[in-house]
Amino acid sequence: MFATRVLRQAVAHGAERTPLIRFIGKRYIPENVDHTPQPHPASPSGALPGSFGSGNSHPSFSSYRDHAQQHGPLRKTIGTSSNGIGTQPAASLGPVEPPNGVYFDRNQLPERFRRVPLSAAEIEAIETGGATLFG
């Protein structure tokens, strides 16, 4: 807030602002820029990977999408094979039982590991933002 006032006073009194950063030399735009891929200077091999720059392996976005994976395969042809996803019913895969010592739900844990229920006073303190604790 005061910095703005000081700058306005300096402008009013004719002082010219001088930036603290100083650049060496004049700005210039290079005529030729090499955009070819280069290995990183700290690369242990000093060379690009063999498969780098070999071109796009998918001729179209649709072809890419058929082979892409995001949270599982997106390929449309997965279910057509005999052992693909969705070819067997879930019941044929057997029962879903956790291994010994693994629990699916917190209520299956021993009593000492379960959540303690909130009391009415704690619920009231949460709902009022703690105001009832001091009143």
MMTF fields as JSON, N, C-alpha, C and O atoms, coordinates in Angstrom:
{
  "mmtfVersion": "1.0.0",
  "mmtfProducer": "UNKNOWN",
  "numBonds": 539,
  "numAtoms": 540,
  "numGroups": 135,
  "numChains": 1,
  "numModels": 1,
  "chainsPerModel": [1],
  "groupsPerChain": [135],
  "chainIdList": ["A"],
  "bondAtomList": [4, 2, 8, 6, 12, 10, 16, 14, 20, 18, 24, 22, 28, 26, 32, 30, 36, 34, 40, 38, 44, 42, 48, 46, 52, 50, 56, 54, 60, 58, 64, 62, 68, 66, 72, 70, 76, 74, 80, 78, 84, 82, 88, 86, 92, 90, 96, 94, 100, 98, 104, 102, 108, 106, 112, 110, 116, 114, 120, 118, 124, 122, 128, 126, 132, 130, 136, 134, 140, 138, 144, 142, 148, 146, 152, 150, 156, 154, 160, 158, 164, 162, 168, 166, 172, 170, 176, 174, 180, 178, 184, 182, 188, 186, 192, 190, 196, 194, 200, 198, 204, 202, 208, 206, 212, 210, 216, 214, 220, 218, 224, 222, 228, 226, 232, 230, 236, 234, 240, 238, 244, 242, 248, 246, 252, 250, 256, 254, 260, 258, 264, 262, 268, 266, 272, 270, 276, 274, 280, 278, 284, 282, 288, 286, 292, 290, 296, 294, 300, 298, 304, 302, 308, 306, 312, 310, 316, 314, 320, 318, 324, 322, 328, 326, 332, 330, 336, 334, 340, 338, 344, 342, 348, 346, 352, 350, 356, 354, 360, 358, 364, 362, 368, 366, 372, 370, 376, 374, 380, 378, 384, 382, 388, 386, 392, 390, 396, 394, 400, 398, 404, 402, 408, 406, 412, 410, 416, 414, 420, 418, 424, 422, 428, 426, 432, 430, 436, 434, 440, 438, 444, 442, 448, 446, 452, 450, 456, 454, 460, 458, 464, 462, 468, 466, 472, 470, 476, 474, 480, 478, 484, 482, 488, 486, 492, 490, 496, 494, 500, 498, 504, 502, 508, 506, 512, 510, 516, 514, 520, 518, 524, 522, 528, 526, 532, 530, 536, 534],
  "bondOrderList": [1, 1, 1, 1, 1, 1, 1, 1, 1, 1, 1, 1, 1, 1, 1, 1, 1, 1, 1, 1, 1, 1, 1, 1, 1, 1, 1, 1, 1, 1, 1, 1, 1, 1, 1, 1, 1, 1, 1, 1, 1, 1, 1, 1, 1, 1, 1, 1, 1, 1, 1, 1, 1, 1, 1, 1, 1, 1, 1, 1, 1, 1, 1, 1, 1, 1, 1, 1, 1, 1, 1, 1, 1, 1, 1, 1, 1, 1, 1, 1, 1, 1, 1, 1, 1, 1, 1, 1, 1, 1, 1, 1, 1, 1, 1, 1, 1, 1, 1, 1, 1, 1, 1, 1, 1, 1, 1, 1, 1, 1, 1, 1, 1, 1, 1, 1, 1, 1, 1, 1, 1, 1, 1, 1, 1, 1, 1, 1, 1, 1, 1, 1, 1, 1],
  "groupList": [{"groupName": "MET", "atomNameList": ["N", "CA", "C", "O"], "elementList": ["N", "C", "C", "O"], "formalChargeList": [0, 0, 0, 0], "bondAtomList": [1, 0, 2, 1, 3, 2], "bondOrderList": [1, 1, 2], "singleLetterCode": "M", "chemCompType": "L-PEPTIDE LINKING"}, {"groupName": "PHE", "atomNameList": ["N", "CA", "C", "O"], "elementList": ["N", "C", "C", "O"], "formalChargeList": [0, 0, 0, 0], "bondAtomList": [1, 0, 2, 1, 3, 2], "bondOrderList": [1, 1, 2], "singleLetterCode": "F", "chemCompType": "L-PEPTIDE LINKING"}, {"groupName": "ALA", "atomNameList": ["N", "CA", "C", "O"], "elementList": ["N", "C", "C", "O"], "formalChargeList": [0, 0, 0, 0], "bondAtomList": [1, 0, 2, 1, 3, 2], "bondOrderList": [1, 1, 2], "singleLetterCode": "A", "chemCompType": "L-PEPTIDE LINKING"}, {"groupName": "THR", "atomNameList": ["N", "CA", "C", "O"], "elementList": ["N", "C", "C", "O"], "formalChargeList": [0, 0, 0, 0], "bondAtomList": [1, 0, 2, 1, 3, 2], "bondOrderList": [1, 1, 2], "singleLetterCode": "T", "chemCompType": "L-PEPTIDE LINKING"}, {"groupName": "ARG", "atomNameList": ["N", "CA", "C", "O"], "elementList": ["N", "C", "C", "O"], "formalChargeList": [0, 0, 0, 0], "bondAtomList": [1, 0, 2, 1, 3, 2], "bondOrderList": [1, 1, 2], "singleLetterCode": "R", "chemCompType": "L-PEPTIDE LINKING"}, {"groupName": "VAL", "atomNameList": ["N", "CA", "C", "O"], "elementList": ["N", "C", "C", "O"], "formalChargeList": [0, 0, 0, 0], "bondAtomList": [1, 0, 2, 1, 3, 2], "bondOrderList": [1, 1, 2], "singleLetterCode": "V", "chemCompType": "L-PEPTIDE LINKING"}, {"groupName": "LEU", "atomNameList": ["N", "CA", "C", "O"], "elementList": ["N", "C", "C", "O"], "formalChargeList": [0, 0, 0, 0], "bondAtomList": [1, 0, 2, 1, 3, 2], "bondOrderList": [1, 1, 2], "singleLetterCode": "L", "chemCompType": "L-PEPTIDE LINKING"}, {"groupName": "GLN", "atomNameList": ["N", "CA", "C", "O"], "elementList": ["N", "C", "C", "O"], "formalChargeList": [0, 0, 0, 0], "bondAtomList": [1, 0, 2, 1, 3, 2], "bondOrderList": [1, 1, 2], "singleLetterCode": "Q", "chemCompType": "L-PEPTIDE LINKING"}, {"groupName": "HIS", "atomNameList": ["N", "CA", "C", "O"], "elementList": ["N", "C", "C", "O"], "formalChargeList": [0, 0, 0, 0], "bondAtomList": [1, 0, 2, 1, 3, 2], "bondOrderList": [1, 1, 2], "singleLetterCode": "H", "chemCompType": "L-PEPTIDE LINKING"}, {"groupName": "GLY", "atomNameList": ["N", "CA", "C", "O"], "elementList": ["N", "C", "C", "O"], "formalChargeList": [0, 0, 0, 0], "bondAtomList": [1, 0, 2, 1, 3, 2], "bondOrderList": [1, 1, 2], "singleLetterCode": "G", "chemCompType": "PEPTIDE LINKING"}, {"groupName": "GLU", "atomNameList": ["N", "CA", "C", "O"], "elementList": ["N", "C", "C", "O"], "formalChargeList": [0, 0, 0, 0], "bondAtomList": [1, 0, 2, 1, 3, 2], "bondOrderList": [1, 1, 2], "singleLetterCode": "E", "chemCompType": "L-PEPTIDE LINKING"}, {"groupName": "PRO", "atomNameList": ["N", "CA", "C", "O"], "elementList": ["N", "C", "C", "O"], "formalChargeList": [0, 0, 0, 0], "bondAtomList": [1, 0, 2, 1, 3, 2], "bondOrderList": [1, 1, 2], "singleLetterCode": "P", "chemCompType": "L-PEPTIDE LINKING"}, {"groupName": "ILE", "atomNameList": ["N", "CA", "C", "O"], "elementList": ["N", "C", "C", "O"], "formalChargeList": [0, 0, 0, 0], "bondAtomList": [1, 0, 2, 1, 3, 2], "bondOrderList": [1, 1, 2], "singleLetterCode": "I", "chemCompType": "L-PEPTIDE LINKING"}, {"groupName": "LYS", "atomNameList": ["N", "CA", "C", "O"], "elementList": ["N", "C", "C", "O"], "formalChargeList": [0, 0, 0, 0], "bondAtomList": [1, 0, 2, 1, 3, 2], "bondOrderList": [1, 1, 2], "singleLetterCode": "K", "chemCompType": "L-PEPTIDE LINKING"}, {"groupName": "TYR", "atomNameList": ["N", "CA", "C", "O"], "elementList": ["N", "C", "C", "O"], "formalChargeList": [0, 0, 0, 0], "bondAtomList": [1, 0, 2, 1, 3, 2], "bondOrderList": [1, 1, 2], "singleLetterCode": "Y", "chemCompType": "L-PEPTIDE LINKING"}, {"groupName": "ASN", "atomNameList": ["N", "CA", "C", "O"], "elementList": ["N", "C", "C", "O"], "formalChargeList": [0, 0, 0, 0], "bondAtomList": [1, 0, 2, 1, 3, 2], "bondOrderList": [1, 1, 2], "singleLetterCode": "N", "chemCompType": "L-PEPTIDE LINKING"}, {"groupName": "ASP", "atomNameList": ["N", "CA", "C", "O"], "elementList": ["N", "C", "C", "O"], "formalChargeList": [0, 0, 0, 0], "bondAtomList": [1, 0, 2, 1, 3, 2], "bondOrderList": [1, 1, 2], "singleLetterCode": "D", "chemCompType": "L-PEPTIDE LINKING"}, {"groupName": "SER", "atomNameList": ["N", "CA", "C", "O"], "elementList": ["N", "C", "C", "O"], "formalChargeList": [0, 0, 0, 0], "bondAtomList": [1, 0, 2, 1, 3, 2], "bondOrderList": [1, 1, 2], "singleLetterCode": "S", "chemCompType": "L-PEPTIDE LINKING"}],
  "groupTypeList": [0, 1, 2, 3, 4, 5, 6, 4, 7, 2, 5, 2, 8, 9, 2, 10, 4, 3, 11, 6, 12, 4, 1, 12, 9, 13, 4, 14, 12, 11, 10, 15, 5, 16, 8, 3, 11, 7, 11, 8, 11, 2, 17, 11, 17, 9, 2, 6, 11, 9, 17, 1, 9, 17, 9, 15, 17, 8, 11, 17, 1, 17, 17, 14, 4, 16, 8, 2, 7, 7, 8, 9, 11, 6, 4, 13, 3, 12, 9, 3, 17, 17, 15, 9, 12, 9, 3, 7, 11, 2, 2, 17, 6, 9, 11, 5, 10, 11, 11, 15, 9, 5, 14, 1, 16, 4, 15, 7, 6, 11, 10, 4, 1, 4, 4, 5, 11, 6, 17, 2, 2, 10, 12, 10, 2, 12, 10, 3, 9, 9, 2, 3, 6, 1, 9],
  "groupIdList": [1, 2, 3, 4, 5, 6, 7, 8, 9, 10, 11, 12, 13, 14, 15, 16, 17, 18, 19, 20, 21, 22, 23, 24, 25, 26, 27, 28, 29, 30, 31, 32, 33, 34, 35, 36, 37, 38, 39, 40, 41, 42, 43, 44, 45, 46, 47, 48, 49, 50, 51, 52, 53, 54, 55, 56, 57, 58, 59, 60, 61, 62, 63, 64, 65, 66, 67, 68, 69, 70, 71, 72, 73, 74, 75, 76, 77, 78, 79, 80, 81, 82, 83, 84, 85, 86, 87, 88, 89, 90, 91, 92, 93, 94, 95, 96, 97, 98, 99, 100, 101, 102, 103, 104, 105, 106, 107, 108, 109, 110, 111, 112, 113, 114, 115, 116, 117, 118, 119, 120, 121, 122, 123, 124, 125, 126, 127, 128, 129, 130, 131, 132, 133, 134, 135],
  "secStructList": [7, 2, 2, 2, 2, 2, 2, 2, 2, 2, 2, 2, 6, 6, 7, 7, 7, 7, 7, 1, 7, 7, 7, 7, 1, 7, 7, 7, 7, 7, 1, 7, 7, 7, 7, 1, 7, 7, 7, 7, 6, 6, 7, 1, 1, 7, 1, 7, 7, 6, 6, 6, 6, 1, 7, 7, 1, 7, 1, 1, 2, 2, 2, 2, 2, 2, 2, 7, 5, 1, 1, 1, 5, 7, 7, 6, 6, 4, 4, 4, 1, 6, 6, 1, 6, 6, 1, 1, 7, 4, 4, 4, 4, 7, 7, 7, 7, 7, 7, 6, 6, 7, 7, 1, 1, 4, 4, 4, 1, 7, 4, 4, 4, 1, 7, 7, 7, 7, 7, 2, 2, 2, 2, 2, 2, 2, 2, 6, 6, 6, 4, 4, 4, 4, 7],
  "xCoordList": [0.828, 0.0, 0.872, 0.616, 1.9, 2.763, 3.697, 4.119, 4.029, 4.906, 4.25, 4.924, 2.95, 2.234, 2.294, 2.481, 2.14, 2.175, 3.565, 3.685, 4.602, 5.966, 6.228, 6.84, 5.777, 5.977, 5.225, 5.733, 4.022, 3.256, 3.937, 3.951, 4.501, 5.205, 6.453, 6.792, 7.143, 8.356, 8.025, 8.764, 6.914, 6.499, 6.098, 6.398, 5.429, 4.984, 6.163, 6.074, 7.256, 8.427, 9.424, 10.512, 9.077, 9.922, 11.005, 11.831, 11.019, 12.042, 11.684, 10.528, 12.666, 12.436, 12.805, 13.851, 11.955, 12.182, 13.233, 13.138, 14.23, 15.279, 15.153, 15.249, 14.94, 14.812, 16.137, 17.204, 16.072, 17.272, 17.952, 19.138, 17.222, 17.795, 18.443, 17.904, 19.621, 20.323, 20.616, 21.128, 20.292, 20.526, 21.826, 22.138, 22.565, 23.826, 23.559, 23.078, 23.86, 23.708, 22.296, 21.365, 22.18, 20.919, 20.125, 20.702, 18.805, 17.95, 18.054, 18.149, 18.033, 18.02, 17.274, 17.232, 16.688, 15.971, 16.838, 17.169, 17.216, 18.075, 17.337, 16.13, 18.096, 17.491, 17.186, 16.136, 18.078, 17.887, 17.893, 18.812, 16.852, 16.766, 16.672, 15.816, 17.55, 17.567, 16.58, 16.794, 15.492, 14.461, 14.586, 13.689, 15.669, 15.821, 16.06, 16.721, 15.53, 15.709, 17.184, 17.919, 17.597, 18.971, 18.944, 18.022, 19.914, 19.953, 20.287, 20.936, 19.841, 20.127, 21.627, 22.275, 22.19, 23.634, 24.092, 25.226, 23.234, 23.614, 23.246, 23.329, 22.845, 22.466, 23.669, 24.759, 23.485, 24.642, 25.131, 26.329, 24.22, 24.651, 24.981, 25.727, 24.439, 24.69, 23.973, 24.331, 22.942, 22.209, 20.717, 20.312, 19.916, 18.47, 18.072, 18.807, 16.923, 16.477, 16.291, 16.003, 16.455, 16.361, 15.0, 14.907, 13.932, 12.59, 12.15, 11.069, 12.987, 12.597, 12.642, 13.611, 11.589, 11.563, 11.282, 11.473, 10.829, 10.551, 9.216, 8.826, 8.52, 7.237, 6.077, 6.264, 4.886, 3.69, 3.289, 3.166, 3.085, 2.748, 1.27, 0.853, 0.466, -0.973, -1.32, -1.053, -1.907, -2.212, -3.357, -3.458, -4.232, -5.352, -5.619, -5.139, -6.393, -6.731, -7.583, -7.443, -8.448, -9.281, -8.421, -8.701, -7.392, -6.482, -5.731, -5.534, -5.312, -4.646, -5.585, -5.192, -6.818, -7.801, -8.086, -8.322, -8.067, -8.303, -7.223, -7.478, -6.023, -4.913, -4.542, -3.648, -5.2, -4.86, -5.39, -6.35, -4.755, -5.215, -5.293, -4.36, -6.425, -6.615, -7.527, -8.718, -6.997, -7.738, -8.236, -9.346, -7.452, -7.837, -7.877, -7.883, -7.905, -7.873, -9.151, -10.248, -8.995, -10.142, -10.432, -11.361, -9.648, -9.774, -11.169, -11.699, -11.751, -13.099, -13.107, -14.143, -11.975, -11.915, -11.537, -11.247, -11.525, -11.087, -12.044, -11.594, -13.329, -14.292, -14.495, -15.237, -13.869, -14.126, -13.326, -13.727, -12.205, -11.418, -12.065, -12.926, -11.652, -12.292, -11.972, -12.758, -10.837, -10.506, -10.385, -9.632, -11.098, -11.037, -11.91, -12.548, -11.924, -12.714, -14.186, -14.588, -14.979, -16.419, -16.898, -18.087, -16.008, -16.457, -16.938, -17.665, -16.543, -16.979, -17.867, -17.592, -18.93, -19.734, -18.961, -18.093, -19.279, -18.565, -18.753, -17.854, -19.905, -20.151, -19.184, -18.871, -18.707, -17.788, -16.377, -15.549, -16.1, -14.778, -14.59, -13.467, -15.663, -15.573, -15.964, -16.21, -16.022, -16.429, -15.345, -14.156, -15.783, -14.862, -14.715, -15.551, -13.679, -13.407, -12.045, -11.089, -11.95, -10.642, -9.705, -10.163, -8.417, -7.475, -7.517, -8.091, -6.924, -6.928, -6.197, -5.069, -6.828, -6.239, -6.565, -6.15, -7.296, -7.698, -9.191, -9.942, -9.632, -11.049, -11.523, -10.804, -12.732, -13.308, -13.987, -14.083, -14.451, -15.211, -14.643, -14.158, -14.704, -14.19, -14.95, -14.38, -16.223, -17.027, -16.649, -17.084, -15.849, -15.386, -14.13, -13.729, -13.516, -12.313, -12.645, -13.807, -11.644, -11.88, -12.349, -12.085, -13.028, -13.671, -12.692, -13.06, -11.468, -10.511, -10.079, -9.561, -10.287, -9.897, -11.064, -10.863, -12.255, -13.415, -13.491, -12.869, -14.254, -14.455, -15.333, -16.294, -14.981, -15.791, -16.937, -16.695, -18.183, -19.292, -19.177, -18.699, -19.619, -19.586, -20.682, -21.792, -20.339, -21.353, -22.195, -21.851, -23.296, -24.174, -23.445, -23.644, -22.601, -21.854, -20.859, -20.691, -20.194, -19.255, -19.971, -19.468, -21.129, -21.909, -22.34, -22.273, -22.778, -23.185, -22.006, -22.16, -20.826, -19.645, -19.256, -18.847, -19.38, -19.053, -20.04, -19.639, -21.312, -22.34, -22.299, -22.653, -21.869, -21.822, -20.434, -20.219, -19.503, -18.161, -17.415, -16.454, -17.83, -17.17, -17.716, -17.214, -18.743, -19.274, -19.925, -19.946, -20.448, -21.122, -20.121, -20.502, -18.864, -17.853, -17.55, -17.125, -17.761, -17.41, -18.598, -18.432, -19.784, -20.948, -21.739, -22.76],
  "yCoordList": [-1.182, 0.0, 1.245, 2.171, 1.29, 2.47, 2.529, 3.613, 1.368, 1.36, 2.092, 2.809, 1.919, 2.624, 4.124, 4.891, 4.546, 5.98, 6.559, 7.672, 5.805, 6.273, 6.386, 7.357, 5.413, 5.469, 6.642, 7.302, 6.902, 8.04, 9.361, 10.273, 9.473, 10.701, 10.89, 12.007, 9.761, 9.859, 10.323, 11.119, 9.831, 10.25, 11.719, 12.463, 12.123, 13.513, 14.477, 15.603, 14.056, 14.93, 14.779, 15.353, 14.022, 13.948, 12.881, 12.794, 12.084, 11.034, 9.907, 9.49, 9.427, 8.341, 7.016, 6.904, 6.045, 4.745, 3.978, 3.856, 3.462, 2.666, 1.234, 1.0, 0.271, -1.109, -1.625, -1.202, -2.536, -3.075, -4.139, -4.412, -4.742, -5.771, -5.112, -4.171, -5.634, -5.081, -6.217, -7.264, -6.006, -7.004, -6.679, -5.518, -7.72, -7.542, -7.743, -8.798, -6.767, -6.868, -6.556, -6.418, -6.452, -6.113, -7.38, -8.443, -7.27, -8.409, -8.722, -7.823, -10.011, -10.393, -11.714, -12.528, -11.9, -13.136, -13.92, -13.412, -15.157, -15.909, -16.223, -16.462, -16.215, -16.476, -17.953, -18.304, -18.813, -20.254, -20.91, -20.713, -21.688, -22.42, -23.896, -24.307, -24.69, -26.126, -26.818, -26.873, -27.351, -28.024, -29.545, -30.256, -30.039, -31.498, -32.029, -31.368, -33.218, -33.774, -34.037, -34.546, -33.682, -33.889, -34.644, -34.45, -35.485, -36.148, -35.138, -34.122, -35.433, -34.564, -34.558, -35.598, -33.408, -33.362, -34.314, -34.792, -34.596, -35.485, -36.937, -37.777, -37.242, -38.601, -39.532, -39.193, -40.716, -41.617, -42.155, -42.376, -42.365, -42.905, -41.81, -42.046, -40.625, -39.534, -39.703, -39.061, -40.575, -40.81, -40.893, -41.175, -40.645, -40.77, -42.242, -43.062, -42.601, -43.99, -44.414, -43.584, -45.7, -46.211, -46.001, -45.774, -46.072, -45.93, -44.477, -44.196, -43.541, -42.139, -41.589, -41.795, -40.889, -40.217, -41.133, -40.743, -42.35, -43.259, -42.969, -43.643, -41.978, -41.615, -42.12, -42.88, -41.7, -42.094, -43.504, -43.795, -44.381, -45.761, -45.929, -47.01, -44.888, -44.97, -43.968, -42.775, -44.441, -43.524, -42.569, -41.517, -42.909, -42.027, -42.06, -42.94, -41.086, -41.037, -42.239, -42.768, -42.668, -43.834, -45.081, -45.894, -45.227, -46.354, -46.262, -47.273, -45.058, -44.864, -45.203, -45.873, -44.743, -44.943, -46.435, -46.867, -47.218, -48.657, -49.347, -50.38, -48.787, -49.423, -48.712, -49.172, -47.605, -46.839, -47.514, -48.284, -47.217, -47.723, -46.562, -45.769, -46.478, -45.478, -46.11, -46.291, -46.442, -47.171, -48.499, -48.928, -49.13, -50.384, -50.2, -49.069, -51.29, -51.176, -50.58, -50.851, -49.764, -49.164, -49.858, -49.481, -50.86, -51.535, -52.125, -52.755, -51.919, -52.423, -53.935, -54.58, -54.488, -55.903, -56.801, -57.977, -56.312, -57.12, -58.267, -59.379, -58.041, -59.072, -60.127, -61.081, -60.0, -60.966, -62.25, -63.289, -62.204, -63.42, -64.317, -63.871, -65.57, -66.538, -66.277, -66.649, -65.646, -65.38, -63.881, -63.479, -63.069, -61.623, -61.147, -61.939, -59.856, -59.246, -59.353, -59.02, -59.812, -59.898, -61.156, -61.278, -62.098, -63.327, -64.368, -65.287, -64.239, -65.182, -64.465, -63.316, -65.109, -64.475, -64.42, -65.255, -63.442, -63.264, -64.457, -64.776, -65.121, -66.267, -67.404, -68.182, -67.515, -68.6, -68.344, -69.255, -67.121, -66.799, -67.238, -67.222, -67.627, -68.109, -67.039, -65.891, -67.421, -66.466, -65.417, -65.663, -64.263, -63.189, -63.161, -62.59, -63.762, -63.803, -63.172, -63.458, -62.319, -61.718, -62.75, -63.672, -62.605, -63.501, -63.292, -62.315, -64.187, -64.097, -62.825, -62.574, -62.036, -60.795, -59.582, -58.474, -59.759, -58.643, -58.465, -59.44, -57.206, -56.918, -55.946, -55.021, -56.162, -55.284, -54.07, -53.024, -54.186, -53.126, -52.862, -53.777, -51.61, -51.246, -51.943, -52.209, -52.239, -52.888, -54.353, -54.975, -54.911, -56.282, -56.37, -57.461, -55.235, -55.218, -55.564, -55.48, -55.952, -56.14, -54.837, -53.755, -54.935, -53.79, -52.65, -51.481, -52.973, -51.921, -51.049, -49.951, -51.53, -50.765, -50.029, -49.284, -50.221, -49.559, -48.117, -47.726, -47.332, -45.93, -45.836, -46.588, -44.896, -44.647, -43.731, -42.707, -44.071, -43.197, -41.831, -41.73, -40.794, -39.446, -39.29, -39.799, -38.573, -38.298, -37.104, -36.407, -36.88, -35.747, -34.428, -33.484, -34.348, -33.115, -32.829, -31.677, -33.877, -33.684, -33.248, -32.4, -33.823, -33.43, -31.98, -31.234, -31.579, -30.185, -29.235, -28.163, -29.62, -28.773, -28.63, -27.552, -29.706, -29.647, -28.752, -27.938, -28.901, -28.13, -26.656, -25.829, -26.304, -24.881, -24.281, -23.115, -25.06, -24.537, -24.375, -23.61, -25.073, -25.02, -23.98, -23.834, -23.247, -22.174, -22.721, -22.03, -23.935, -24.478, -24.945, -25.205, -25.058, -25.51, -24.425, -24.731, -23.167, -22.05, -21.343, -20.274, -21.864, -21.122, -21.822, -21.306],
  "zCoordList": [0.0, 0.0, 0.0, -0.77, 0.848, 0.897, -0.299, -0.701, -0.878, -2.044, -3.206, -3.945, -3.373, -4.439, -4.204, -5.148, -2.972, -2.65, -2.937, -3.449, -2.607, -2.85, -4.342, -4.788, -5.119, -6.568, -7.181, -8.087, -6.695, -7.234, -6.905, -7.731, -5.704, -5.339, -6.186, -6.578, -6.468, -7.285, -8.694, -9.274, -9.253, -10.587, -10.571, -11.505, -9.523, -9.434, -9.343, -9.832, -8.732, -8.577, -9.709, -9.651, -10.736, -11.919, -11.855, -12.763, -10.824, -10.741, -11.703, -11.783, -12.418, -13.349, -12.672, -12.032, -12.818, -12.174, -12.953, -14.174, -12.259, -12.871, -12.367, -11.162, -13.261, -12.8, -12.251, -12.697, -11.286, -10.66, -11.523, -11.338, -12.462, -13.309, -14.523, -15.103, -14.893, -16.048, -17.016, -16.62, -18.276, -19.303, -20.028, -20.295, -20.336, -21.051, -22.542, -22.957, -23.309, -24.764, -25.221, -24.428, -26.538, -27.158, -27.426, -27.655, -27.398, -27.73, -29.213, -30.049, -29.525, -30.928, -31.064, -30.141, -32.238, -32.551, -33.522, -34.593, -33.172, -34.096, -35.392, -35.401, -36.485, -37.789, -37.976, -38.514, -37.544, -37.701, -36.312, -35.517, -36.049, -34.79, -35.129, -35.914, -34.539, -34.8, -33.871, -32.66, -34.44, -33.656, -33.707, -33.252, -34.246, -34.299, -32.887, -32.086, -32.57, -31.232, -30.938, -31.783, -29.735, -29.291, -27.966, -27.173, -27.71, -26.401, -25.305, -25.553, -24.119, -22.983, -22.719, -22.839, -22.364, -22.124, -21.015, -21.051, -20.034, -18.939, -19.219, -18.323, -20.441, -20.797, -20.673, -21.133, -20.051, -19.915, -21.26, -21.437, -22.206, -23.494, -24.496, -25.447, -24.296, -25.234, -26.553, -27.541, -26.586, -27.827, -27.524, -26.396, -28.544, -28.408, -28.427, -28.978, -27.839, -27.92, -29.371, -30.234, -29.636, -30.996, -31.621, -32.827, -30.826, -31.377, -31.496, -32.016, -31.014, -31.025, -32.434, -33.165, -32.808, -34.101, -35.27, -36.422, -34.992, -36.1, -36.755, -37.708, -36.252, -36.845, -36.016, -35.066, -36.376, -35.657, -36.065, -37.255, -35.089, -35.412, -35.72, -36.134, -35.529, -35.802, -36.897, -36.755, -37.972, -39.074, -38.766, -39.398, -37.801, -37.487, -35.987, -35.273, -35.53, -34.113, -33.725, -32.622, -34.606, -34.326, -34.122, -33.241, -34.923, -34.772, -33.453, -32.778, -33.083, -31.795, -30.65, -29.695, -30.742, -29.68, -29.474, -28.345, -30.544, -30.423, -29.604, -28.986, -29.594, -28.887, -27.597, -26.885, -27.273, -26.084, -24.828, -24.876, -23.713, -22.423, -21.461, -21.332, -20.787, -19.75, -18.722, -18.977, -17.586, -16.554, -17.111, -16.794, -17.91, -18.541, -20.042, -20.526, -20.784, -22.24, -22.807, -22.319, -23.843, -24.521, -25.845, -26.559, -26.167, -27.455, -27.623, -26.709, -28.785, -29.051, -29.256, -29.097, -29.603, -29.971, -28.803, -29.026, -27.579, -26.442, -26.172, -25.894, -26.242, -25.899, -26.953, -26.718, -28.107, -29.177, -29.012, -29.536, -28.298, -28.129, -27.078, -26.321, -27.034, -26.135, -24.67, -23.798, -24.377, -22.984, -22.706, -21.819, -23.437, -23.267, -22.126, -21.432, -21.95, -20.885, -21.24, -22.355, -20.304, -20.496, -21.177, -21.468, -21.439, -22.096, -21.101, -21.477, -19.823, -18.793, -17.797, -17.452, -17.321, -16.284, -14.967, -14.713, -14.143, -12.882, -11.955, -11.177, -12.021, -11.148, -11.432, -10.532, -12.661, -12.996, -12.476, -12.457, -12.058, -11.545, -10.102, -9.597, -9.43, -8.054, -7.057, -7.427, -5.783, -4.762, -4.514, -4.717, -4.077, -3.754, -2.242, -1.542, -1.754, -0.32, -0.075, -0.795, 0.933, 1.218, 1.841, 2.516, 1.625, 2.29, 3.806, 4.287, 4.53, 5.975, 6.427, 6.001, 7.275, 7.769, 6.929, 7.268, 5.842, 4.987, 5.124, 5.123, 5.242, 5.446, 4.377, 4.0, 3.898, 2.885, 3.509, 2.867, 4.724, 5.363, 6.747, 7.412, 7.177, 8.489, 9.618, 10.676, 9.401, 10.44, 10.637, 11.606, 9.738, 9.899, 10.767, 11.174, 11.046, 11.869, 13.313, 13.711, 14.107, 15.532, 16.174, 15.65, 17.279, 17.939, 18.231, 18.12, 18.598, 18.987, 17.807, 18.011, 16.565, 15.386, 14.738, 13.779, 15.237, 14.637, 15.082, 16.07, 14.352, 14.726, 15.961, 16.125, 16.822, 18.006, 17.593, 16.954, 17.941, 17.567, 18.251, 19.38, 17.556, 18.123, 19.168, 19.017, 20.228, 21.256, 20.811, 19.856, 21.513, 21.18, 21.393, 20.628, 22.426, 22.687, 21.563, 21.164, 21.047, 19.953, 18.67, 17.934, 18.41, 17.234, 17.344, 16.367, 18.518, 18.744, 18.561, 17.975, 19.059, 18.915, 17.444, 17.012, 16.679, 15.254, 14.509, 13.678, 14.803, 14.084, 14.41, 13.57, 15.625, 15.993, 15.835, 16.166, 15.337, 15.163, 16.471, 16.536, 17.511, 18.801, 19.749, 20.864, 19.325, 20.172, 21.447, 22.465, 21.41, 22.603, 23.645, 24.787, 23.285, 24.258, 25.282, 26.396, 24.924, 25.799, 26.358, 26.946, 26.218, 26.65, 27.601, 28.054]
}
